[in-house]
GROMACS .gro file of C-alpha atoms in nm:
model
  266
    1MET     CA    1   0.738   1.825  -0.410
    2THR     CA    2   0.497   1.980  -0.233
    3ARG     CA    3   0.417   1.776   0.069
    4VAL     CA    4  -0.006   1.555   0.045
    5GLU     CA    5  -0.097   1.460   0.414
    6TYR     CA    6  -0.391   1.364   0.496
    7THR     CA    7  -0.586   1.442   0.876
    8ALA     CA    8  -0.666   1.026   0.930
    9ARG     CA    9  -0.720   0.671   0.761
   10TYR     CA   10  -1.068   0.724   0.617
   11VAL     CA   11  -1.142   0.486   0.296
   12THR     CA   12  -1.175   0.809   0.027
   13GLN     CA   13  -0.805   0.951   0.209
   14GLU     CA   14  -0.669   0.563   0.100
   15GLN     CA   15  -0.838   0.531  -0.234
   16LEU     CA   16  -0.715   0.844  -0.299
   17ALA     CA   17  -0.383   0.841  -0.203
   18ARG     CA   18  -0.339   0.458  -0.416
   19ALA     CA   19  -0.450   0.664  -0.723
   20TYR     CA   20  -0.222   0.936  -0.644
   21ARG     CA   21   0.079   0.723  -0.538
   22ARG     CA   22   0.028   0.502  -0.891
   23LEU     CA   23  -0.026   0.819  -1.095
   24GLY     CA   24   0.386   0.877  -1.005
   25HIS     CA   25   0.258   1.317  -0.978
   26ALA     CA   26   0.546   1.579  -0.868
   27SER     CA   27   0.562   1.886  -0.847
   28ALA     CA   28   0.878   2.138  -0.798
   29THR     CA   29   0.867   2.378  -0.410
   30PRO     CA   30   1.061   2.598  -0.292
   31ALA     CA   31   1.163   2.542   0.112
   32TRP     CA   32   0.965   2.596   0.425
   33SER     CA   33   0.589   2.565   0.172
   34ALA     CA   34   0.313   2.478   0.329
   35THR     CA   35   0.175   2.124   0.320
   36LEU     CA   36  -0.140   2.039   0.148
   37LEU     CA   37  -0.418   1.861   0.399
   38ILE     CA   38  -0.610   1.647   0.347
   39ASP     CA   39  -0.959   1.527   0.543
   40THR     CA   40  -1.267   1.245   0.511
   41GLY     CA   41  -1.409   1.427   0.270
   42LEU     CA   42  -1.180   1.504  -0.002
   43THR     CA   43  -1.127   1.892   0.141
   44MET     CA   44  -0.859   2.055   0.187
   45SER     CA   45  -0.634   2.298   0.372
   46TRP     CA   46  -0.233   2.465   0.344
   47ALA     CA   47  -0.128   2.307   0.666
   48CYS     CA   48   0.242   2.295   0.900
   49PRO     CA   49   0.228   2.072   1.133
   50VAL     CA   50   0.233   2.176   1.528
   51LEU     CA   51   0.334   1.959   1.828
   52HIS     CA   52   0.017   1.846   2.086
   53PRO     CA   53  -0.023   1.972   2.453
   54PRO     CA   54   0.264   1.910   2.681
   55GLU     CA   55   0.008   1.713   2.870
   56VAL     CA   56  -0.036   1.454   2.561
   57ARG     CA   57   0.269   1.418   2.461
   58GLU     CA   58   0.372   1.244   2.816
   59GLU     CA   59   0.280   0.942   2.616
   60TYR     CA   60   0.375   1.071   2.313
   61PRO     CA   61   0.633   1.278   2.266
   62ALA     CA   62   0.675   1.276   1.894
   63GLY     CA   63   0.319   1.345   1.840
   64HIS     CA   64   0.114   1.628   1.706
   65ASP     CA   65  -0.268   1.804   1.499
   66TRP     CA   66  -0.191   2.041   1.193
   67HIS     CA   67  -0.192   2.450   1.190
   68VAL     CA   68  -0.430   2.514   0.899
   69ILE     CA   69  -0.306   2.802   0.726
   70ALA     CA   70  -0.574   2.855   0.469
   71GLU     CA   71  -0.874   2.719   0.275
   72ALA     CA   72  -0.794   2.537  -0.077
   73GLY     CA   73  -1.144   2.397  -0.167
   74GLU     CA   74  -1.224   2.060  -0.189
   75LEU     CA   75  -1.205   1.803  -0.464
   76ASP     CA   76  -1.496   1.600  -0.628
   77TRP     CA   77  -1.590   1.265  -0.575
   78PRO     CA   78  -1.387   0.990  -0.832
   79PRO     CA   79  -1.717   0.987  -1.086
   80LEU     CA   80  -1.840   0.625  -1.204
   81ARG     CA   81  -1.649   0.393  -1.440
   82PRO     CA   82  -1.767   0.327  -1.754
   83GLU     CA   83  -2.092   0.026  -1.652
   84GLU     CA   84  -1.913  -0.191  -1.968
   85GLU     CA   85  -1.619  -0.233  -1.731
   86ILE     CA   86  -1.864  -0.214  -1.413
   87TRP     CA   87  -2.061  -0.523  -1.468
   88PRO     CA   88  -1.811  -0.782  -1.551
   89ALA     CA   89  -1.562  -0.686  -1.298
   90LEU     CA   90  -1.883  -0.677  -1.042
   91LEU     CA   91  -2.021  -0.966  -1.158
   92GLU     CA   92  -1.766  -1.179  -1.121
   93ARG     CA   93  -1.733  -1.001  -0.746
   94GLN     CA   94  -2.101  -1.092  -0.656
   95PRO     CA   95  -2.203  -1.414  -0.952
   96VAL     CA   96  -2.571  -1.384  -0.951
   97PRO     CA   97  -2.732  -1.597  -0.674
   98THR     CA   98  -2.850  -1.959  -0.745
   99ARG     CA   99  -2.981  -2.103  -0.442
  100GLU     CA  100  -3.361  -2.107  -0.410
  101ARG     CA  101  -3.498  -1.855  -0.144
  102ALA     CA  102  -3.353  -1.609  -0.401
  103GLU     CA  103  -3.493  -1.780  -0.702
  104ALA     CA  104  -3.844  -1.734  -0.526
  105GLN     CA  105  -3.839  -1.376  -0.495
  106ALA     CA  106  -3.716  -1.262  -0.784
  107ARG     CA  107  -4.074  -1.510  -0.912
  108PHE     CA  108  -4.340  -1.278  -0.612
  109LEU     CA  109  -4.108  -0.941  -0.804
  110GLY     CA  110  -4.175  -1.067  -1.144
  111LYS     CA  111  -3.847  -1.098  -1.279
  112SER     CA  112  -3.550  -1.271  -1.354
  113VAL     CA  113  -3.315  -1.376  -1.084
  114GLU     CA  114  -3.019  -1.195  -1.286
  115GLU     CA  115  -3.241  -0.924  -1.362
  116MET     CA  116  -3.302  -0.867  -0.965
  117HIS     CA  117  -2.976  -0.900  -0.890
  118ARG     CA  118  -2.876  -0.707  -1.152
  119GLU     CA  119  -3.096  -0.427  -0.986
  120ASN     CA  120  -2.984  -0.498  -0.579
  121LEU     CA  121  -2.653  -0.443  -0.765
  122ARG     CA  122  -2.728  -0.100  -0.881
  123ARG     CA  123  -2.864   0.011  -0.604
  124ARG     CA  124  -2.602  -0.043  -0.421
  125PHE     CA  125  -2.253  -0.027  -0.613
  126LEU     CA  126  -2.411   0.237  -0.825
  127GLY     CA  127  -2.610   0.555  -0.633
  128ASP     CA  128  -2.580   0.856  -0.759
  129ALA     CA  129  -2.254   0.993  -0.568
  130HIS     CA  130  -2.436   1.354  -0.570
  131ILE     CA  131  -2.775   1.547  -0.514
  132GLY     CA  132  -2.778   1.828  -0.718
  133THR     CA  133  -2.468   1.979  -0.709
  134ILE     CA  134  -2.400   1.867  -0.335
  135LYS     CA  135  -2.125   1.629  -0.251
  136ARG     CA  136  -2.309   1.367  -0.074
  137ASN     CA  137  -2.190   1.200   0.285
  138PRO     CA  138  -1.952   0.959   0.178
  139SER     CA  139  -2.112   0.649   0.391
  140ASP     CA  140  -2.433   0.744   0.148
  141PHE     CA  141  -2.242   0.510  -0.139
  142SER     CA  142  -1.991   0.283  -0.269
  143LEU     CA  143  -1.639   0.427  -0.274
  144ASP     CA  144  -1.503   0.186  -0.478
  145PRO     CA  145  -1.288   0.129  -0.643
  146LEU     CA  146  -1.397  -0.150  -0.877
  147VAL     CA  147  -1.723   0.094  -0.989
  148ARG     CA  148  -1.506   0.428  -0.903
  149ASP     CA  149  -1.312   0.600  -1.122
  150TRP     CA  150  -1.011   0.718  -0.815
  151ASP     CA  151  -0.772   0.800  -1.110
  152ALA     CA  152  -0.957   1.100  -1.172
  153THR     CA  153  -0.963   1.266  -0.869
  154ALA     CA  154  -0.589   1.174  -0.809
  155ARG     CA  155  -0.545   1.379  -1.186
  156GLU     CA  156  -0.749   1.582  -1.055
  157LEU     CA  157  -0.514   1.685  -0.666
  158ALA     CA  158  -0.276   1.705  -1.002
  159GLU     CA  159  -0.372   1.935  -1.192
  160PHE     CA  160  -0.466   2.113  -0.841
  161LEU     CA  161  -0.093   2.114  -0.709
  162ASP     CA  162   0.033   2.218  -1.070
  163THR     CA  163  -0.154   2.540  -1.125
  164HIS     CA  164  -0.137   2.646  -0.713
  165ARG     CA  165   0.115   2.739  -0.492
  166PRO     CA  166   0.200   2.646  -0.186
  167PRO     CA  167   0.216   2.955   0.078
  168LYS     CA  168   0.553   3.015   0.241
  169LEU     CA  169   0.606   2.912   0.614
  170THR     CA  170   0.619   3.258   0.857
  171THR     CA  171   0.919   3.200   1.077
  172GLU     CA  172   0.666   3.091   1.332
  173GLN     CA  173   0.519   2.796   1.142
  174ARG     CA  174   0.866   2.713   1.082
  175VAL     CA  175   0.895   2.611   1.433
  176MET     CA  176   0.649   2.463   1.471
  177GLU     CA  177   0.767   2.192   1.241
  178GLN     CA  178   1.074   2.232   1.257
  179GLY     CA  179   0.966   2.170   1.698
  180VAL     CA  180   0.812   1.855   1.545
  181ARG     CA  181   1.124   1.751   1.289
  182LEU     CA  182   1.311   1.770   1.645
  183ALA     CA  183   0.986   1.597   1.873
  184GLU     CA  184   1.015   1.301   1.566
  185LEU     CA  185   1.438   1.216   1.532
  186GLU     CA  186   1.414   1.212   1.918
  187ALA     CA  187   1.259   0.945   1.958
  188GLU     CA  188   1.399   0.742   1.668
  189VAL     CA  189   1.654   0.808   1.878
  190LEU     CA  190   1.529   0.678   2.158
  191ALA     CA  191   1.381   0.390   1.939
  192THR     CA  192   1.721   0.366   1.792
  193LYS     CA  193   1.899   0.255   2.138
  194ALA     CA  194   1.651   0.103   2.291
  195SER     CA  195   1.697  -0.116   1.990
  196LEU     CA  196   2.054  -0.139   2.001
  197GLY     CA  197   2.034  -0.190   2.404
  198ARG     CA  198   1.817  -0.542   2.314
  199LEU     CA  199   2.137  -0.680   2.020
  200MET     CA  200   2.357  -0.580   2.252
  201ARG     CA  201   2.250  -0.870   2.572
  202ASN     CA  202   2.082  -1.086   2.249
  203ALA     CA  203   2.483  -1.095   2.192
  204ALA     CA  204   2.655  -1.133   2.570
  205ARG     CA  205   2.367  -1.424   2.589
  206ASP     CA  206   2.441  -1.573   2.321
  207GLN     CA  207   2.860  -1.587   2.390
  208GLY     CA  208   2.721  -1.866   2.681
  209GLU     CA  209   2.891  -1.936   3.038
  210ARG     CA  210   3.147  -1.607   2.935
  211LEU     CA  211   3.163  -1.357   2.714
  212ARG     CA  212   3.478  -1.340   2.547
  213LYS     CA  213   3.780  -1.114   2.548
  214GLY     CA  214   3.675  -0.792   2.427
  215PHE     CA  215   3.354  -0.858   2.396
  216LYS     CA  216   3.313  -0.475   2.589
  217ALA     CA  217   3.540  -0.323   2.387
  218ASP     CA  218   3.392  -0.485   2.023
  219MET     CA  219   3.011  -0.383   2.180
  220HIS     CA  220   3.145  -0.099   2.280
  221ARG     CA  221   3.387   0.011   1.965
  222TRP     CA  222   3.054  -0.098   1.677
  223GLY     CA  223   2.742   0.082   1.885
  224GLY     CA  224   2.912   0.404   1.909
  225VAL     CA  225   2.862   0.403   2.271
  226SER     CA  226   3.044   0.477   2.633
  227ARG     CA  227   3.159   0.146   2.803
  228PRO     CA  228   2.983   0.274   3.035
  229THR     CA  229   2.637   0.268   2.860
  230VAL     CA  230   2.764  -0.086   2.702
  231ASP     CA  231   2.785  -0.214   3.081
  232ALA     CA  232   2.445  -0.036   3.244
  233TRP     CA  233   2.320  -0.178   2.916
  234LEU     CA  234   2.400  -0.508   3.012
  235SER     CA  235   2.306  -0.538   3.287
  236ASP     CA  236   1.905  -0.397   3.244
  237GLY     CA  237   1.684  -0.579   3.296
  238GLY     CA  238   1.416  -0.715   3.091
  239CYS     CA  239   1.547  -0.877   2.751
  240CYS     CA  240   1.762  -1.199   2.774
  241GLU     CA  241   1.750  -1.512   2.953
  242GLY     CA  242   1.921  -1.697   3.253
  243THR     CA  243   2.259  -1.490   3.360
  244VAL     CA  244   2.477  -1.199   3.150
  245PRO     CA  245   2.843  -1.355   3.200
  246ASP     CA  246   3.062  -1.117   3.192
  247GLU     CA  247   3.426  -1.140   3.058
  248ASP     CA  248   3.580  -1.254   3.398
  249GLY     CA  249   3.268  -1.616   3.407
  250THR     CA  250   3.120  -1.381   3.675
  251THR     CA  251   2.753  -1.358   3.547
  252GLY     CA  252   2.476  -1.053   3.630
  253PRO     CA  253   2.145  -1.004   3.662
  254SER     CA  254   1.913  -1.194   3.533
  255HIS     CA  255   1.691  -1.130   3.225
  256SER     CA  256   1.443  -1.285   2.862
  257HIS     CA  257   1.616  -1.298   2.620
  258THR     CA  258   1.469  -1.202   2.240
  259THR     CA  259   1.619  -1.366   1.945
  260ASP     CA  260   1.675  -1.188   1.593
  261THR     CA  261   1.366  -1.278   1.401
  262GLN     CA  262   1.211  -1.106   1.693
  263GLU     CA  263   1.424  -0.746   1.758
  264GLN     CA  264   1.346  -0.756   1.366
  265ALA     CA  265   0.965  -0.755   1.375
  266ARG     CA  266   0.988  -0.483   1.639
   0.00000   0.00000   0.00000
């Protein structure tokens, strides 16, 4: 299926992503096809991931940006829902105020409190999303799914994907994409090894004063790493409280203990 990604986590992108997931749409796409990239204004482009420069990757090894291949148009802002759907939900969230100050303000305006409240809500939530035919800035009107039909925009996206074939990646663009995938896998391997090392040290700490016979051999077999690696991980600092006992009763360096609950939260 065509891969859809977003340049950020702005409200427009998050609402569209949720609605598109609800739609459950899928479209068949050949291998090595470009990704559809959507920005905060719902402008679309075909792109492929590319690794950040080496100086940036020192801190974020798998960090990547996007290499834009071609522009792909834009989606419209979601339309307003029918007012008969909007008002009951809106008034449930924002009830008519009953404070004396609201009553005084309404009298000053020559309106009832309910009329004044509805006008305020209309200005806040039901403003136009366009100036003529031009899309307004998303910060200038309400994008709340209570009043805006994001499912309609998700259907517009699905129709676009059904009627537009993504560009095929060139060999150079495939190198970019595969380089990002390799960096992500390597980062995942490093994180998994760090987790495995912590678990081994916790298991050693749970043994008490002395490791049971065959403990290190089991760690070697179950962890799928060499015996020297097991020895190095068990003696590594920072993850076990007190001392790490050896199978002969001797102890290694002092470490702080990580519980299974803490490990799962990492």
